[in-house]
Amino acid sequence: MNYSLDAYAQPLTVAQAIHLLRRTTFGPAQNHISAFTGISAGLAIQTLIDNIDLNPTPQPIDLNTTLTPNPSVGQPYVGLPYEGIRSSDFRNYLRNWWIGLMAAQTNNPSLAEKLTMFWQNHFVTEAPDVSDHRAIYRYFSLIRTSILGNFRDFVYNITQDPAMLKYLNGHDNEKTKPNENYARELQELFVVGAKDFAGNNNYTENDVKAAARVLTGWQYDFFGKAGSTGVISKFVSSRHDTTNKQFSTKYPDPVNPTLGTVITGRSVPPVGYATEGDAELDDLLTMLFRHPETPKFICRKIYRFFVNPNVTQDIETNVIIPLANLFKSQDPVTGRTFEIKPVIKKLLMSQHFYDEENIGSIVKAPSELIIGTFQFFGFSTPVITPGDLNSIAIYKGYTDYIYARMNEMQMSIFAQPTVFGYDAYYQPGLSRNWINATMIGLRNKFGDAMITGLNQTFSGTGTGVTPYKAKIDFLAWVDKPTTAAPNYYDASDPVSIIDLLTKNLFATGLNSNQKNFLIDTIFMQNEARNIWTNNWNMYKTATPANLASRAASVRGRLENVMKYLFRMAEYQIF
């Protein structure tokens, strides 16, 4: 394996362009593949960054076209006065909105949604527990605007975020009864990591207790309050523990490393701080970010998400540690440490990223399987036309369908099973946890539905509305041969058919035995190959009277082989 973090210097091949796009988006469309083939890795990454819209418009809108009256239908709602009866609907529409953003990258692919997914699964909150849709939107907006920013600022802001204060009980953390929930996750999951690469503990239980005391006094307000237009966080001095907080030698004192760090308790705000809570939080983060495992823990997690779940000792030594050194070094642009963007660029531009052992090394998450399939086969996200209820209903049906398939495959948006996130991103085996006997059945069912179109027609509310049909017409896909090289293929030749149907479909190539099996056993069903040639020619020369039957004959073989291709292990990895 090539472990070099030096920039990959050659123009990207088709396979490398697809590899990059699959890892940085939820799957490329055909025009993305063409646009990224032949350009440099540096230009490709810069394009994916330049295309990021940190504050996408429109904002989430009310998608209820059946409620009467509903004056807010089709309108942004996150700033409206709170109505408890509608908060559940509005939480659901946040899901629709984000799924729409994931899928709507037909023209300008960017890193935005994949990075947002990564960080949302890092700083987990669960919408059912947070409840108030405004808090969820505020939390999501914080994550999205921070995806390539300064990580220390990110942690500072997420610590005070109202959704996080509710989800991990920060609101209940006060000097007379400290709540250790957030203090534990801040160290174990968000910043330092529970253990180093060798398995040694990075902090102690007393460090959790001390950090909880540092964080006493932070609360949220206006959650679920009728008529209010937003939620806030605040610091309540009377609830704060003003005594000194002693930490273990896992966090050595910078002056005397034989002693643990002490964070000085405050009863009044020091100069330059709005509250004493801000000052002690700043001290706490300074200590956490001084820990030698912090940059390695974060870089290791980024690596496992974007490159390869399996971090060997060689990868730790040659990739993770150099990335961590870059992460904690002073950035020449901002003058600050712990900038996220340089790490992402370095990793995704590297020779190591494009090493063949990293291609096809990750099992597709449900989001990558479902949205990636829609993207690859040319389905664009339905567009909402202002004031048009039919377009709203079609958009809602489309995004509801994607959510339902992701949810049944154990990837519920804004509702991870635990604070650790989705199992496949932290459990032993990592991405393989997306696969089990039940999930394989559901993945196969989804692939079949893309071929049959079953339950994938999304209609508006009025009459005479053209429905949106999510069904791949493989006869139309194949029946468009061109005589121009290099795209020429002979649709009457079974070999050409399999080459066409598998082109760019898999992360890894097929060997000759696999191709022959697909041709003779799956496509031809053990009949002579010239039978397809005869059937195809009869379809192409059919009269109007028998065109339908001839088309059905060739379409049936195409759909049969595609059902098999969607079931192959090669389609489940990227």
Coordinates of C-alpha atoms in Angstrom, one line a residue:
M1 CA 0.0 0.0 0.0
N2 CA 1.1 3.5 -0.8
Y3 CA 1.0 5.5 2.5
S4 CA 2.1 8.8 1.1
L5 CA 0.1 11.9 1.9
D6 CA 1.8 13.7 -0.9
A7 CA -0.7 15.0 -3.5
Y8 CA -1.7 12.5 -6.2
A9 CA -0.1 14.1 -9.3
Q10 CA -1.7 12.3 -12.2
P11 CA -5.0 13.3 -13.8
L12 CA -7.9 11.3 -12.3
T13 CA -9.0 8.2 -14.2
V14 CA -12.7 7.4 -14.5
A15 CA -12.3 4.9 -11.7
Q16 CA -10.5 7.4 -9.5
A17 CA -13.0 10.2 -10.2
I18 CA -15.9 7.8 -9.2
H19 CA -14.0 6.8 -6.1
L20 CA -13.6 10.4 -5.0
L21 CA -17.2 11.3 -5.8
R22 CA -18.6 8.3 -4.0
R23 CA -16.6 9.1 -0.9
T24 CA -17.3 12.9 -0.9
T25 CA -21.0 12.8 -2.0
F26 CA -23.7 10.3 -1.7
G27 CA -23.0 9.1 -5.2
P28 CA -22.1 10.6 -8.6
A29 CA -24.4 11.4 -11.5
Q30 CA -23.0 10.5 -15.0
N31 CA -22.2 14.2 -15.7
H32 CA -20.2 14.3 -12.5
I33 CA -18.1 11.4 -13.6
S34 CA -17.3 13.0 -16.9
A35 CA -16.5 16.4 -15.3
F36 CA -14.1 15.0 -12.8
T37 CA -12.3 12.6 -15.1
G38 CA -9.0 13.9 -16.4
I39 CA -8.6 16.7 -13.9
S40 CA -6.1 16.9 -11.0
A41 CA -6.9 15.7 -7.5
G42 CA -6.2 19.2 -6.2
L43 CA -8.7 20.8 -8.6
A44 CA -11.3 18.1 -7.9
I45 CA -11.1 18.7 -4.1
Q46 CA -11.1 22.5 -4.5
T47 CA -14.2 22.2 -6.7
L48 CA -16.0 20.1 -4.2
I49 CA -15.2 22.7 -1.5
D50 CA -16.0 25.7 -3.7
N51 CA -19.4 24.2 -4.4
I52 CA -20.3 24.1 -0.7
D53 CA -23.3 26.3 0.3
L54 CA -23.1 26.6 4.1
N55 CA -26.5 28.3 4.3
P56 CA -28.6 26.6 1.6
T57 CA -31.8 28.2 0.4
P58 CA -34.7 27.8 0.7
Q59 CA -35.0 27.0 4.3
P60 CA -37.1 24.1 5.5
I61 CA -40.7 24.7 4.4
D62 CA -44.1 23.5 5.6
L63 CA -44.9 20.5 3.4
N64 CA -48.5 19.8 4.6
T65 CA -50.7 20.2 1.5
T66 CA -53.7 18.5 3.1
L67 CA -54.2 20.6 6.2
T68 CA -57.0 23.1 5.8
P69 CA -56.5 25.9 6.3
N70 CA -52.7 26.0 6.3
P71 CA -51.5 29.5 5.6
S72 CA -47.8 28.5 6.0
V73 CA -47.8 25.7 3.4
G74 CA -44.8 26.1 1.2
Q75 CA -43.3 28.8 3.5
P76 CA -40.3 28.7 5.9
Y77 CA -41.5 27.9 9.4
V78 CA -38.4 27.7 11.7
G79 CA -39.0 31.4 12.7
L80 CA -42.8 31.1 13.2
P81 CA -44.3 31.4 16.8
Y82 CA -44.2 27.9 18.4
E83 CA -47.3 25.7 18.1
G84 CA -46.9 22.4 19.9
I85 CA -49.5 20.7 17.7
R86 CA -47.3 21.2 14.7
S87 CA -43.8 20.6 16.1
S88 CA -43.8 16.9 15.2
D89 CA -44.6 17.6 11.6
F90 CA -42.0 20.3 11.4
R91 CA -39.3 17.9 12.8
N92 CA -40.2 15.5 10.0
Y93 CA -40.0 18.2 7.4
L94 CA -36.4 18.9 8.6
R95 CA -35.6 15.4 7.5
N96 CA -37.2 15.9 4.1
W97 CA -35.2 19.1 3.7
W98 CA -31.9 17.5 4.5
I99 CA -32.6 14.5 2.3
G100 CA -33.5 16.9 -0.5
L101 CA -30.1 18.6 0.0
M102 CA -28.3 15.2 -0.1
A103 CA -30.0 14.2 -3.3
A104 CA -30.0 17.5 -5.1
Q105 CA -26.4 17.8 -6.4
T106 CA -27.0 17.1 -10.0
N107 CA -25.1 20.1 -11.3
N108 CA -22.8 21.1 -8.5
P109 CA -21.5 18.2 -6.4
S110 CA -19.9 19.3 -3.1
L111 CA -18.5 18.0 0.1
A112 CA -21.3 19.8 2.1
E113 CA -23.7 17.0 2.8
K114 CA -21.2 14.2 3.4
L115 CA -19.2 16.4 5.8
T116 CA -22.5 17.4 7.5
M117 CA -23.4 13.7 7.9
F118 CA -20.0 13.0 9.4
W119 CA -20.1 15.8 12.0
Q120 CA -23.8 15.2 12.8
N121 CA -22.9 11.6 13.6
H122 CA -19.9 12.8 15.6
F123 CA -21.8 15.4 17.7
V124 CA -25.0 13.3 18.0
T125 CA -28.3 14.6 19.2
E126 CA -31.6 12.7 18.6
A127 CA -34.6 14.7 17.3
P128 CA -37.2 12.7 19.3
D129 CA -35.3 13.6 22.6
V130 CA -34.7 17.2 21.6
S131 CA -38.3 17.5 20.5
D132 CA -38.4 21.2 19.6
H133 CA -37.9 21.6 15.9
R134 CA -36.3 25.0 16.2
A135 CA -33.6 23.6 18.4
I136 CA -32.9 20.8 15.9
Y137 CA -32.7 23.3 13.1
R138 CA -30.4 25.6 15.1
Y139 CA -28.1 22.6 16.0
F140 CA -28.1 21.4 12.3
S141 CA -27.2 24.9 11.1
L142 CA -24.3 25.1 13.6
I143 CA -23.0 21.8 12.3
R144 CA -23.3 22.7 8.7
T145 CA -21.6 26.1 9.0
S146 CA -18.8 24.5 11.0
I147 CA -17.9 21.5 8.7
L148 CA -14.7 23.0 7.4
G149 CA -14.0 25.5 10.1
N150 CA -12.0 25.5 13.3
F151 CA -12.6 22.4 15.4
R152 CA -12.0 24.1 18.7
D153 CA -14.6 26.7 17.9
F154 CA -16.9 23.9 16.8
V155 CA -16.6 22.2 20.2
Y156 CA -17.0 25.4 22.1
N157 CA -20.3 26.3 20.3
I158 CA -21.7 22.7 20.4
T159 CA -21.2 22.6 24.1
Q160 CA -23.5 25.6 24.6
D161 CA -26.0 24.6 21.9
P162 CA -29.6 24.3 23.3
A163 CA -30.2 20.9 21.6
M164 CA -27.0 19.5 23.0
L165 CA -27.8 20.9 26.5
K166 CA -31.1 19.1 26.4
Y167 CA -30.0 15.8 24.8
L168 CA -27.0 15.3 27.2
N169 CA -28.6 16.8 30.2
G170 CA -26.4 19.9 30.4
H171 CA -29.5 21.9 31.4
D172 CA -29.7 19.7 34.6
N173 CA -26.0 20.1 35.5
E174 CA -25.7 22.4 38.6
K175 CA -23.4 22.7 41.5
T176 CA -25.5 20.8 44.1
K177 CA -26.1 17.8 41.7
P178 CA -23.6 17.7 38.9
N179 CA -24.7 15.7 35.8
E180 CA -21.8 14.0 34.2
N181 CA -23.4 13.1 30.9
Y182 CA -22.0 15.7 28.6
A183 CA -18.7 15.8 30.5
R184 CA -18.2 12.2 29.7
E185 CA -19.2 12.3 26.0
L186 CA -17.1 15.5 25.5
Q187 CA -14.0 13.5 26.4
E188 CA -14.9 10.0 25.2
L189 CA -16.7 10.8 21.9
F190 CA -16.2 14.4 20.9
V191 CA -12.6 15.5 21.6
V192 CA -10.0 13.1 23.2
G193 CA -11.4 9.6 22.7
A194 CA -11.7 7.0 25.4
K195 CA -8.5 5.2 24.6
D196 CA -5.3 5.7 22.5
F197 CA -4.4 3.4 19.6
A198 CA -2.7 1.0 22.0
G199 CA -5.8 0.7 24.2
N200 CA -4.7 2.8 27.1
N201 CA -7.3 5.1 28.8
N202 CA -7.0 8.7 27.9
Y203 CA -8.8 10.1 31.0
T204 CA -10.1 8.9 34.4
E205 CA -13.5 8.9 36.1
N206 CA -12.4 11.7 38.3
D207 CA -11.7 13.7 35.1
V208 CA -15.3 13.2 34.1
K209 CA -16.5 14.5 37.5
A210 CA -14.2 17.5 37.4
A211 CA -15.3 18.4 33.8
A212 CA -18.9 18.2 34.9
R213 CA -18.3 20.7 37.6
V214 CA -16.6 23.1 35.1
L215 CA -19.7 22.9 33.0
T216 CA -22.3 23.6 35.7
G217 CA -24.6 26.5 35.1
W218 CA -25.4 26.2 31.4
Q219 CA -29.1 26.0 30.5
Y220 CA -31.5 26.3 27.6
D221 CA -34.7 28.4 27.5
F222 CA -38.0 28.7 25.5
F223 CA -38.2 25.0 24.6
G224 CA -41.7 24.2 23.6
K225 CA -43.0 27.6 24.8
A226 CA -46.1 28.6 22.9
G227 CA -45.7 31.8 20.9
S228 CA -41.9 31.9 21.3
T229 CA -39.9 32.3 18.0
G230 CA -36.7 30.5 19.0
V231 CA -34.7 28.7 21.7
I232 CA -31.6 30.0 23.4
S233 CA -28.8 28.9 25.8
K234 CA -27.8 30.9 28.8
F235 CA -25.4 30.8 31.8
V236 CA -26.9 30.9 35.3
S237 CA -24.2 32.0 37.8
S238 CA -26.1 30.8 40.8
R239 CA -26.0 27.2 39.5
H240 CA -22.3 27.2 38.8
D241 CA -19.6 25.5 40.9
T242 CA -17.1 28.2 41.7
T243 CA -14.4 26.0 43.3
N244 CA -11.2 24.9 41.7
K245 CA -11.4 21.7 39.6
Q246 CA -8.5 19.2 39.9
F247 CA -7.8 16.9 36.9
S248 CA -5.6 13.8 36.8
T249 CA -2.1 13.6 35.3
K250 CA -3.8 12.3 32.1
Y251 CA -4.0 16.1 31.6
P252 CA -0.6 17.2 32.9
D253 CA -0.1 20.7 34.2
P254 CA 1.8 22.6 31.4
V255 CA 4.2 24.0 34.0
N256 CA 4.7 21.0 36.2
P257 CA 3.8 17.8 34.2
T258 CA 4.0 15.6 37.3
L259 CA 0.8 17.3 38.4
G260 CA -2.7 17.3 36.9
T261 CA -4.2 20.5 35.5
V262 CA -6.2 22.6 37.8
I263 CA -9.0 24.8 36.3
T264 CA -9.6 27.8 38.5
G265 CA -13.1 28.3 39.7
R266 CA -14.7 31.7 39.0
S267 CA -17.5 33.6 40.7
V268 CA -17.2 36.6 38.4
P269 CA -16.4 36.9 34.6
P270 CA -12.7 37.6 33.9
V271 CA -11.9 40.4 31.5
G272 CA -12.7 39.4 28.0
Y273 CA -15.4 36.9 28.9
A274 CA -19.1 37.4 29.0
T275 CA -19.6 35.0 31.9
E276 CA -17.5 32.9 34.3
G277 CA -18.9 29.9 32.6
D278 CA -17.3 31.0 29.3
A279 CA -14.0 31.4 30.9
E280 CA -13.9 28.0 32.5
L281 CA -15.2 26.4 29.3
D282 CA -12.3 28.0 27.5
D283 CA -9.9 26.6 30.1
L284 CA -11.4 23.2 29.8
L285 CA -11.1 23.1 26.0
T286 CA -7.5 24.4 26.2
M287 CA -6.7 21.4 28.4
L288 CA -8.6 18.9 26.2
F289 CA -6.9 20.1 23.1
R290 CA -3.5 20.0 24.7
H291 CA -4.0 16.2 25.1
P292 CA -1.7 14.4 22.6
E293 CA -4.5 12.0 21.6
T294 CA -7.0 14.7 20.6
P295 CA -5.7 15.3 17.1
K296 CA -5.1 11.6 16.4
F297 CA -8.6 10.7 17.6
I298 CA -10.3 13.1 15.3
C299 CA -8.1 12.4 12.3
R300 CA -8.6 8.6 12.8
K301 CA -12.3 9.1 12.8
I302 CA -12.2 11.2 9.7
Y303 CA -10.0 8.6 8.0
R304 CA -12.4 5.7 8.9
F305 CA -15.4 7.6 7.4
F306 CA -13.8 8.8 4.2
V307 CA -11.0 6.3 3.4
N308 CA -10.9 2.9 5.1
P309 CA -12.5 1.6 8.3
N310 CA -9.5 -0.6 9.0
V311 CA -6.7 1.5 10.6
T312 CA -3.6 -0.7 10.8
Q313 CA -0.4 0.1 12.7
D314 CA 1.2 1.2 9.4
I315 CA -1.7 3.5 8.7
E316 CA -1.6 4.9 12.2
T317 CA 2.2 5.6 11.9
N318 CA 2.3 6.9 8.3
V319 CA -1.1 8.5 7.8
I320 CA -2.9 9.3 11.1
I321 CA 0.0 10.7 13.0
P322 CA 1.2 13.0 10.2
L323 CA -2.4 14.2 9.7
A324 CA -2.7 14.8 13.4
N325 CA 0.5 16.9 13.4
L326 CA -0.9 19.0 10.6
F327 CA -4.2 19.3 12.5
K328 CA -2.6 20.7 15.6
S329 CA -0.1 22.9 13.8
Q330 CA -0.6 26.6 13.2
D331 CA -2.5 27.1 9.9
P332 CA -0.7 29.6 7.7
V333 CA -4.0 31.1 6.5
T334 CA -5.8 31.6 9.7
G335 CA -2.9 31.5 12.2
R336 CA -4.8 29.1 14.3
T337 CA -4.5 25.4 15.3
F338 CA -7.1 22.7 14.7
E339 CA -8.4 23.9 11.4
I340 CA -10.5 21.1 9.7
K341 CA -10.1 22.1 6.0
P342 CA -6.4 21.5 5.7
V343 CA -6.8 18.0 7.0
I344 CA -9.7 17.2 4.7
K345 CA -7.8 18.5 1.7
K346 CA -4.5 16.8 2.5
L347 CA -6.2 13.4 3.0
L348 CA -8.5 13.5 -0.1
M349 CA -5.8 14.7 -2.4
S350 CA -3.2 12.2 -1.2
Q351 CA -1.7 9.3 -3.1
H352 CA -2.8 7.1 -0.2
F353 CA -6.5 8.0 -0.8
Y354 CA -6.3 6.7 -4.3
D355 CA -4.4 3.5 -3.4
E356 CA -6.3 0.5 -4.9
E357 CA -6.7 -1.1 -1.5
N358 CA -8.8 1.8 -0.4
I359 CA -11.2 1.6 -3.4
G360 CA -14.1 -0.6 -2.5
S361 CA -13.0 -0.8 1.2
I362 CA -16.3 0.5 2.7
V363 CA -19.8 -0.9 2.8
K364 CA -22.3 1.6 1.5
A365 CA -24.5 3.2 4.1
P366 CA -28.2 3.2 3.3
S367 CA -27.9 6.8 2.3
E368 CA -25.1 6.0 -0.2
L369 CA -26.9 3.0 -1.5
I370 CA -30.3 4.7 -2.0
I371 CA -29.4 8.2 -3.0
G372 CA -26.4 6.9 -4.9
T373 CA -28.6 4.7 -7.0
F374 CA -31.0 7.6 -7.8
Q375 CA -28.0 9.8 -8.7
F376 CA -26.2 7.2 -10.9
F377 CA -29.3 6.4 -12.9
G378 CA -30.2 10.0 -13.6
F379 CA -33.1 10.8 -11.2
S380 CA -33.2 14.4 -10.1
T381 CA -34.8 15.6 -7.0
P382 CA -38.3 17.0 -7.7
V383 CA -38.2 20.8 -7.6
I384 CA -40.7 22.8 -5.6
T385 CA -42.4 25.6 -7.5
P386 CA -43.5 28.4 -5.1
G387 CA -47.2 28.4 -4.6
D388 CA -47.6 25.0 -6.4
L389 CA -49.1 22.5 -4.0
N390 CA -48.6 19.6 -6.5
S391 CA -44.9 20.2 -6.6
I392 CA -44.7 20.3 -2.8
A393 CA -46.6 17.0 -2.6
I394 CA -44.4 15.3 -5.1
Y395 CA -41.2 16.5 -3.4
K396 CA -42.5 15.3 0.0
G397 CA -43.4 11.9 -1.5
Y398 CA -40.0 11.5 -3.0
T399 CA -38.0 12.5 0.1
D400 CA -40.4 10.5 2.4
Y401 CA -39.7 7.4 0.3
I402 CA -35.9 7.9 0.6
Y403 CA -36.3 8.4 4.3
A404 CA -38.5 5.3 4.7
R405 CA -36.0 3.1 3.0
M406 CA -33.1 4.5 5.0
N407 CA -35.0 4.2 8.2
E408 CA -35.9 0.5 7.7
M409 CA -32.2 -0.1 7.0
Q410 CA -31.4 1.4 10.4
M411 CA -30.3 4.8 9.3
S412 CA -32.9 7.1 10.7
I413 CA -32.1 10.8 10.0
F414 CA -31.6 12.9 13.2
A415 CA -32.3 9.8 15.3
Q416 CA -29.2 7.7 15.8
P417 CA -29.7 4.8 18.1
T418 CA -27.3 6.2 20.8
V419 CA -25.0 9.1 21.4
F420 CA -22.3 6.9 19.8
G421 CA -24.0 7.4 16.4
Y422 CA -24.9 4.8 13.9
D423 CA -23.5 1.3 14.8
A424 CA -21.6 1.0 11.5
Y425 CA -19.5 4.1 12.4
Y426 CA -18.2 2.9 15.8
Q427 CA -18.9 -0.8 16.5
P428 CA -16.2 -3.4 15.8
G429 CA -16.3 -4.2 12.1
L430 CA -17.5 -0.6 11.4
S431 CA -19.2 -0.3 8.0
R432 CA -19.9 -4.1 7.8
N433 CA -22.5 -3.4 10.5
W434 CA -24.7 -2.1 7.7
I435 CA -25.1 -5.7 6.5
N436 CA -26.9 -8.6 8.1
A437 CA -29.5 -11.0 6.9
T438 CA -32.4 -8.6 7.3
M439 CA -30.6 -5.6 5.8
I440 CA -29.5 -7.7 2.7
G441 CA -33.2 -8.5 2.1
L442 CA -34.2 -4.9 2.4
R443 CA -31.3 -3.8 0.1
N444 CA -32.4 -6.4 -2.5
K445 CA -36.0 -5.2 -2.2
F446 CA -34.9 -1.7 -2.9
G447 CA -33.0 -2.7 -6.0
D448 CA -36.0 -4.7 -7.2
A449 CA -38.2 -1.6 -6.7
M450 CA -35.9 0.5 -8.8
I451 CA -36.5 -1.9 -11.7
T452 CA -40.3 -2.5 -11.2
G453 CA -41.2 1.0 -9.9
L454 CA -43.4 -0.6 -7.3
N455 CA -44.6 2.0 -4.8
Q456 CA -42.3 4.6 -6.3
T457 CA -44.8 6.8 -8.0
F458 CA -45.2 10.2 -6.3
S459 CA -48.2 12.3 -7.3
G460 CA -49.5 15.7 -6.5
T461 CA -52.8 16.7 -5.0
G462 CA -54.7 17.9 -8.0
T463 CA -56.0 16.3 -11.2
G464 CA -54.1 16.1 -14.4
V465 CA -50.7 16.2 -12.6
T466 CA -47.8 14.3 -14.1
P467 CA -46.5 12.0 -11.4
Y468 CA -42.9 11.4 -10.6
K469 CA -42.0 7.8 -11.4
A470 CA -38.8 6.4 -9.8
K471 CA -38.3 3.5 -12.2
I472 CA -35.2 2.7 -14.3
D473 CA -36.1 1.9 -17.9
F474 CA -33.2 -0.4 -18.8
L475 CA -34.4 -0.9 -22.3
A476 CA -34.1 2.8 -22.9
W477 CA -30.7 2.7 -21.1
V478 CA -29.4 0.1 -23.5
D479 CA -31.2 1.2 -26.7
K480 CA -29.1 4.2 -27.4
P481 CA -25.9 2.9 -29.1
T482 CA -23.6 5.3 -30.7
T483 CA -21.1 4.7 -33.5
A484 CA -18.7 7.2 -32.0
A485 CA -15.6 5.8 -30.2
P486 CA -14.9 5.2 -27.4
N487 CA -18.6 4.9 -26.4
Y488 CA -19.6 2.5 -29.2
Y489 CA -21.2 -0.8 -28.2
D490 CA -23.2 -3.4 -30.0
A491 CA -26.6 -3.8 -28.3
S492 CA -27.2 -7.1 -30.1
D493 CA -24.1 -8.6 -28.5
P494 CA -24.5 -10.0 -24.9
V495 CA -20.9 -9.2 -24.1
S496 CA -21.5 -5.5 -25.0
I497 CA -24.7 -5.6 -22.9
I498 CA -23.0 -6.7 -19.8
D499 CA -20.1 -4.3 -20.3
L500 CA -22.7 -1.5 -20.7
L501 CA -24.8 -2.5 -17.7
T502 CA -21.8 -2.8 -15.4
K503 CA -19.9 0.3 -16.7
N504 CA -19.0 2.4 -13.6
L505 CA -21.5 0.5 -11.5
F506 CA -19.0 -1.2 -9.2
A507 CA -16.1 0.2 -7.2
T508 CA -14.0 -2.9 -8.2
G509 CA -13.7 -4.5 -11.6
L510 CA -15.1 -7.9 -12.6
N511 CA -12.9 -10.7 -13.8
S512 CA -13.5 -12.7 -16.9
N513 CA -15.2 -15.6 -15.0
Q514 CA -17.6 -13.2 -13.4
K515 CA -18.5 -11.6 -16.7
N516 CA -19.0 -15.0 -18.4
F517 CA -21.2 -16.1 -15.5
L518 CA -23.3 -12.9 -15.9
I519 CA -23.6 -13.4 -19.6
D520 CA -24.3 -17.1 -19.9
T521 CA -26.0 -18.0 -16.6
I522 CA -27.8 -14.8 -15.5
F523 CA -28.5 -13.0 -18.8
M524 CA -28.8 -15.9 -21.2
Q525 CA -30.1 -18.3 -18.6
N526 CA -27.9 -21.0 -20.1
E527 CA -29.2 -20.5 -23.7
A528 CA -27.0 -19.7 -26.6
R529 CA -25.8 -16.1 -26.9
N530 CA -27.1 -15.7 -30.4
I531 CA -30.7 -16.0 -29.0
W532 CA -30.2 -12.5 -27.6
T533 CA -28.9 -11.3 -30.9
N534 CA -32.0 -12.7 -32.7
N535 CA -34.4 -11.3 -30.1
W536 CA -32.7 -7.9 -30.2
N537 CA -32.9 -7.7 -34.0
M538 CA -36.5 -8.7 -34.0
Y539 CA -37.2 -6.0 -31.5
K540 CA -35.4 -3.4 -33.6
T541 CA -37.3 -4.4 -36.7
A542 CA -40.7 -5.0 -35.1
T543 CA -43.8 -3.6 -36.6
P544 CA -46.1 -1.5 -34.5
A545 CA -48.4 -4.5 -34.0
N546 CA -45.8 -6.7 -32.4
L547 CA -43.5 -4.0 -30.9
A548 CA -44.9 -4.3 -27.4
S549 CA -44.3 -8.1 -27.2
R550 CA -40.8 -7.8 -28.7
A551 CA -39.9 -5.1 -26.3
A552 CA -41.2 -7.1 -23.3
S553 CA -39.0 -10.0 -24.3
V554 CA -35.7 -8.1 -24.4
R555 CA -36.7 -5.9 -21.4
G556 CA -37.3 -9.0 -19.3
R557 CA -33.8 -10.3 -19.8
L558 CA -32.3 -6.8 -19.0
E559 CA -34.3 -6.5 -15.8
N560 CA -33.5 -10.0 -14.7
V561 CA -29.7 -9.4 -15.0
M562 CA -30.0 -6.0 -13.3
K563 CA -31.8 -7.5 -10.3
Y564 CA -28.8 -9.8 -10.0
L565 CA -26.3 -7.0 -10.4
F566 CA -28.0 -5.0 -7.6
R567 CA -27.7 -8.0 -5.4
M568 CA -24.0 -8.6 -6.0
A569 CA -21.6 -7.9 -3.1
E570 CA -19.7 -5.5 -5.5
Y571 CA -22.7 -3.2 -5.5
Q572 CA -22.8 -3.0 -1.7
I573 CA -19.3 -1.5 -1.4
F574 CA -17.6 1.7 -2.6

